[in-house]
């Protein structure tokens, strides 16, 4: 309860809330009015937090931040709800003119479409206007400066420095500048980069302008020298063509001479080749048959192994297991039979004892009936009167006597108990001794089983040891073979790694191997028939040959056609074939060998001379040089302008074609392809490696078999170990039970021995009491005799004891005896019944085990039958295997016979081919020279055409100079095209259809026609140059002409003119002016953006620093007020709190460090504070931030959950003082808050309807009463 009445200050406040069908509030409910310091109380689950949701909802907080995923979740689902839509209305009061309070109503409603509808004083507005009106009264919904949710307080204290910065930005309003700040910062950077880029471009254009002016001067001088160089080229080309045509005519005559002889050799080769093909086809068919038989043999072996390992071994194991189970059952049945016999004997003995007890019980009953004394009515009345008189006189004596009798009876009961315990101990001892005797035989049996299992285990261990030893030897062998395998692979090195033995390559090799076996004329692939001499040229040769690397070389066109037909029948991928007898390939130009630093591609590979023509086709007139610079110099230099050819650089595999086009780039794929050359070098090593691999596979197969056998033995050993462990456990168990029972017998013996003296001692005490009882009874009897003397005379008895002792006492003793006998009879009957039940149970178990034994015998018979069937299958599979092996061997013998005949035919074919190859070499050498000189001639003509050098030609009668030049040009062009096609490896259609002799004769004729059609006019040459010269003299003339040309060329090369310099200069000047204008514009734009950015930056810093400085100055004071305790001296001042900026210049870019020091404690990090200390620190921060832009009211939801009573009192005192400046509504369950509040709002649940209800209590009237 507040201590003094407070007047409502002149500020706005939350007056009341009206909720309608919101969550747990059904119907329309008014909550309030709210005082300056109001506590909302109520039990858990009553709907207090729903009040917090209602306030948050009406001020427009986003649904995602509340306890609901969508607006529909806020509708009540209670049956007592009204038909009105869900809505919350906040009544806000603020001071007006004249001191009166002006009321505003803020309403938020959920429509039927699950959307929000906003109203201010009943007028519908949009969300933006609604937020604006809330902001006008001091409620910042975005920063939530007036709402503190449950469990949010402690998280505030644990916020990271960056999160605290974001919180200050939202409160200060600097967050609104963030977007402009980032956009201007990005634009400023982009503008600066653009200005730098424009400046760099202006420098480049300026330099380019200077260069263009220098190039204009150089171009003028270059044009004069160019005309002089062209005249020298014309003379040089005429000289070369004159010498080449002389040699070409000589070679044509030699070709015609050897062509006739070649025709006869080809006819012989065709006849022998057909016979070899026939035998190869027969061999292939037999090999297919052999492969089929071999596959069936492997299938039979798999079947045999499957039957051996999966069926027979399985049945043997199961039969052995069941036989052992049968033996175990037989032993168990035998032991049970013995127990049944013993039980039968015991039951018979107990029945005899029972009969004896029944007879004794009957005898005692008859005695009791015959010895009783009967009294009359008067006698009995007199006896009772005398008895009362006697009792009065013997009262004390009787009490002493009864006390002694009770003690005596107690001793008797004790001795009976001790004797009963002794009897039980003796029976237990006899039972244990009997069990020890029975266990002796079982122990002996288990010892035998244990010994048997031990022997089996030793035997298996010995077998496993032997097998393991052999397995280790095999593994050592495998290790040695594996080391060899690794050594082979290491020797193969990168070359082997580069050969991609993928599936496609393997299929290609298999097809090629089959073609070589089936068609004798197949020589192999180009890559397999040649070898690069040095590894540095492998990449270059790969570029030169390109797709021809995998082309297959065959002896003749017919073989190629047959191979293609075979591939088509097998639907195999296509392959390229190079028939040596019809391929149009020319020998390389000899002049290319004279170029310094360059090598012909055909000269850097080694190959069999028999396939030389295929290598000419694959390489052509291609030159390999070390570097790209050498390739450019050779391809573009005028020094070698008469030798047009392909050029490849060995370093980077760049290709320059005859036309001057350059090809190059990433060589990773080419490098991988080039590594295939190493495959030829490692063929022998590969064969050794493959042989070693086969041995390794055999050893691995043996190891796998041994491992399977070892695994089987280990499984058997595991089973025996399991049985051995079971037997050992049983043996140990019997030994333990035997020892335990012997120990128990010893203990029982000791207890029996100890019980004897105790019983004796008790008997002595009983005897002493009996003596005392006799004396007391004698005195008692004397008094009774005097009283009952006359009465005894009437009954004719000597004394009253005769009646009482002989009648009453006897009756009592007889009754006790009868009860004892009845109990013994019942006990014995129960014992007999229990024994019979055990007998029947044991008998039933025995019968069950016999049935189980019969079942096991049937299973053994079934397993033996299955085992016999499996063994029959095994025999049949082995017989089938033997038959398949016999047929396979028969086919193998036929294959060997065919191979023998095929080798003889191939020997004859080889001799015939060698003879033909000898003649062919002579023809090819002559043709190679023709091709060589034709290629040189075509190269010179092509060079002339490329360099636009016009050669003089003869005039025919009536033909104009222009016409003659044109026709000559066409003839030269056609010849050049045909020559180039030949060099590129193209096959003309007629080359495959003409006979060999005709082809070679045609080549000679074509060579003569080329000379005749050219009609070159050599009169332009000096007379001394128009004669046949030797190579040295030709070189001298060429050197003279080249020297003159070189001088001019060196001068021209040193100049390096740009013939388009005039046009480029104009274009560069225009670009220079444009860049200058663009540079000025970029500079101005960068300055404007920098200025705008600084303005936004300054505004953002000022907003942020204003808020931060305010919070920094307030937080220590607030924290001191929240933590101070006037009742304690050490806490009277309170703690300390302070904020620190990590970035002083632009604080919003970095974090804020928040530290507190609770009173009486040393400094520690916020994470090490207790829950209550964190809550107080968070509240201090929240109140400090709230004071920067104070809201008219603040609502806190259970912020005191982690606070103890002392901290609650401090927070309550602070809030009570603060309520004068700002209305505080607190949802709490702490009594301290109730005491200090101005009003209470109670929330509870209606039991009948389940909806929440609200009650309001104004505590200020109690302040007035107290005052």
mmCIF file of N, CA and C in Angstrom, residues 941-978:
data_model
loop_
_atom_site.group_PDB
_atom_site.id
_atom_site.type_symbol
_atom_site.label_atom_id
_atom_site.label_comp_id
_atom_site.label_asym_id
_atom_site.label_seq_id
_atom_site.Cartn_x
_atom_site.Cartn_y
_atom_site.Cartn_z
ATOM 1 N N UNK A 941 54.659 -21.933 -105.295
ATOM 2 C CA UNK A 941 53.565 -21.242 -105.970
ATOM 3 C C UNK A 941 52.559 -20.664 -104.965
ATOM 4 N N UNK A 942 52.280 -21.449 -103.936
ATOM 5 C CA UNK A 942 51.332 -20.990 -102.906
ATOM 6 C C UNK A 942 51.895 -19.787 -102.157
ATOM 7 N N UNK A 943 53.214 -19.847 -101.897
ATOM 8 C CA UNK A 943 53.851 -18.720 -101.216
ATOM 9 C C UNK A 943 53.776 -17.463 -102.069
ATOM 10 N N UNK A 944 53.972 -17.672 -103.392
ATOM 11 C CA UNK A 944 53.864 -16.522 -104.299
ATOM 12 C C UNK A 944 52.462 -15.935 -104.258
ATOM 13 N N UNK A 945 51.479 -16.830 -104.263
ATOM 14 C CA UNK A 945 50.102 -16.361 -104.258
ATOM 15 C C UNK A 945 49.773 -15.645 -102.948
ATOM 16 N N UNK A 946 50.245 -16.212 -101.815
ATOM 17 C CA UNK A 946 49.963 -15.600 -100.515
ATOM 18 C C UNK A 946 50.639 -14.245 -100.375
ATOM 19 N N UNK A 947 51.868 -14.154 -100.922
ATOM 20 C CA UNK A 947 52.612 -12.905 -100.808
ATOM 21 C C UNK A 947 52.332 -11.969 -101.991
ATOM 22 N N UNK A 948 51.379 -12.432 -102.876
ATOM 23 C CA UNK A 948 50.962 -11.610 -104.006
ATOM 24 C C UNK A 948 52.149 -11.233 -104.906
ATOM 25 N N UNK A 949 53.000 -12.257 -105.148
ATOM 26 C CA UNK A 949 54.144 -12.073 -106.058
ATOM 27 C C UNK A 949 53.745 -12.639 -107.422
ATOM 28 N N UNK A 950 53.714 -11.837 -108.481
ATOM 29 C CA UNK A 950 53.306 -12.262 -109.816
ATOM 30 C C UNK A 950 54.525 -12.751 -110.570
ATOM 31 N N UNK A 951 54.464 -14.052 -111.007
ATOM 32 C CA UNK A 951 55.571 -14.651 -111.771
ATOM 33 C C UNK A 951 55.324 -14.466 -113.267
ATOM 34 N N UNK A 952 56.335 -14.210 -114.057
ATOM 35 C CA UNK A 952 56.162 -14.034 -115.512
ATOM 36 C C UNK A 952 55.820 -15.355 -116.186
ATOM 37 N N UNK A 953 54.894 -15.341 -117.175
ATOM 38 C CA UNK A 953 54.484 -16.544 -117.901
ATOM 39 C C UNK A 953 54.595 -16.321 -119.407
ATOM 40 N N UNK A 954 54.739 -17.493 -120.133
ATOM 41 C CA UNK A 954 54.856 -17.438 -121.587
ATOM 42 C C UNK A 954 53.508 -17.115 -122.206
ATOM 43 N N UNK A 955 53.590 -16.381 -123.379
ATOM 44 C CA UNK A 955 52.367 -16.052 -124.103
ATOM 45 C C UNK A 955 52.160 -17.044 -125.231
ATOM 46 N N UNK A 956 50.892 -17.483 -125.432
ATOM 47 C CA UNK A 956 50.570 -18.325 -126.577
ATOM 48 C C UNK A 956 50.082 -17.425 -127.716
ATOM 49 N N UNK A 957 50.096 -18.012 -128.879
ATOM 50 C CA UNK A 957 49.701 -17.236 -130.063
ATOM 51 C C UNK A 957 48.257 -16.793 -129.931
ATOM 52 N N UNK A 958 48.015 -15.527 -130.167
ATOM 53 C CA UNK A 958 46.665 -14.970 -130.121
ATOM 54 C C UNK A 958 46.116 -14.788 -128.733
ATOM 55 N N UNK A 959 46.919 -14.952 -127.746
ATOM 56 C CA UNK A 959 46.430 -14.839 -126.353
ATOM 57 C C UNK A 959 46.994 -13.593 -125.721
ATOM 58 N N UNK A 960 46.153 -12.827 -125.132
ATOM 59 C CA UNK A 960 46.579 -11.578 -124.495
ATOM 60 C C UNK A 960 47.296 -11.879 -123.203
ATOM 61 N N UNK A 961 48.023 -10.908 -122.793
ATOM 62 C CA UNK A 961 48.789 -11.067 -121.543
ATOM 63 C C UNK A 961 47.858 -11.291 -120.365
ATOM 64 N N UNK A 962 46.757 -10.578 -120.352
ATOM 65 C CA UNK A 962 45.849 -10.687 -119.199
ATOM 66 C C UNK A 962 45.243 -12.066 -119.122
ATOM 67 N N UNK A 963 44.789 -12.605 -120.326
ATOM 68 C CA UNK A 963 44.155 -13.930 -120.335
ATOM 69 C C UNK A 963 45.129 -14.995 -119.926
ATOM 70 N N UNK A 964 46.352 -14.930 -120.491
ATOM 71 C CA UNK A 964 47.355 -15.928 -120.117
ATOM 72 C C UNK A 964 47.640 -15.938 -118.640
ATOM 73 N N UNK A 965 47.752 -14.759 -118.089
ATOM 74 C CA UNK A 965 48.026 -14.727 -116.638
ATOM 75 C C UNK A 965 46.882 -15.322 -115.848
ATOM 76 N N UNK A 966 45.669 -15.054 -116.291
ATOM 77 C CA UNK A 966 44.516 -15.565 -115.534
ATOM 78 C C UNK A 966 44.459 -17.062 -115.578
ATOM 79 N N UNK A 967 44.622 -17.668 -116.789
ATOM 80 C CA UNK A 967 44.531 -19.122 -116.863
ATOM 81 C C UNK A 967 45.656 -19.782 -116.108
ATOM 82 N N UNK A 968 46.836 -19.209 -116.263
ATOM 83 C CA UNK A 968 47.952 -19.774 -115.512
ATOM 84 C C UNK A 968 47.698 -19.753 -114.034
ATOM 85 N N UNK A 969 47.119 -18.664 -113.565
ATOM 86 C CA UNK A 969 46.789 -18.580 -112.126
ATOM 87 C C UNK A 969 45.832 -19.665 -111.723
ATOM 88 N N UNK A 970 44.814 -19.950 -112.621
ATOM 89 C CA UNK A 970 43.847 -20.987 -112.252
ATOM 90 C C UNK A 970 44.502 -22.342 -112.183
ATOM 91 N N UNK A 971 45.364 -22.629 -113.197
ATOM 92 C CA UNK A 971 46.048 -23.922 -113.162
ATOM 93 C C UNK A 971 46.885 -24.082 -111.928
ATOM 94 N N UNK A 972 47.586 -23.028 -111.590
ATOM 95 C CA UNK A 972 48.410 -23.105 -110.379
ATOM 96 C C UNK A 972 47.542 -23.311 -109.153
ATOM 97 N N UNK A 973 46.414 -22.649 -109.124
ATOM 98 C CA UNK A 973 45.529 -22.769 -107.957
ATOM 99 C C UNK A 973 45.024 -24.181 -107.810
ATOM 100 N N UNK A 974 44.607 -24.823 -108.977
ATOM 101 C CA UNK A 974 44.103 -26.186 -108.881
ATOM 102 C C UNK A 974 45.190 -27.135 -108.441
ATOM 103 N N UNK A 975 46.384 -26.969 -109.017
ATOM 104 C CA UNK A 975 47.487 -27.839 -108.593
ATOM 105 C C UNK A 975 47.800 -27.672 -107.130
ATOM 106 N N UNK A 976 47.779 -26.424 -106.678
ATOM 107 C CA UNK A 976 48.067 -26.181 -105.260
ATOM 108 C C UNK A 976 47.021 -26.812 -104.367
ATOM 109 N N UNK A 977 45.714 -26.701 -104.808
ATOM 110 C CA UNK A 977 44.663 -27.298 -104.004
ATOM 111 C C UNK A 977 44.825 -28.806 -103.919
ATOM 112 N N UNK A 978 45.125 -29.435 -105.098
ATOM 113 C CA UNK A 978 45.299 -30.887 -105.086
ATOM 114 C C UNK A 978 46.479 -31.296 -104.224
#
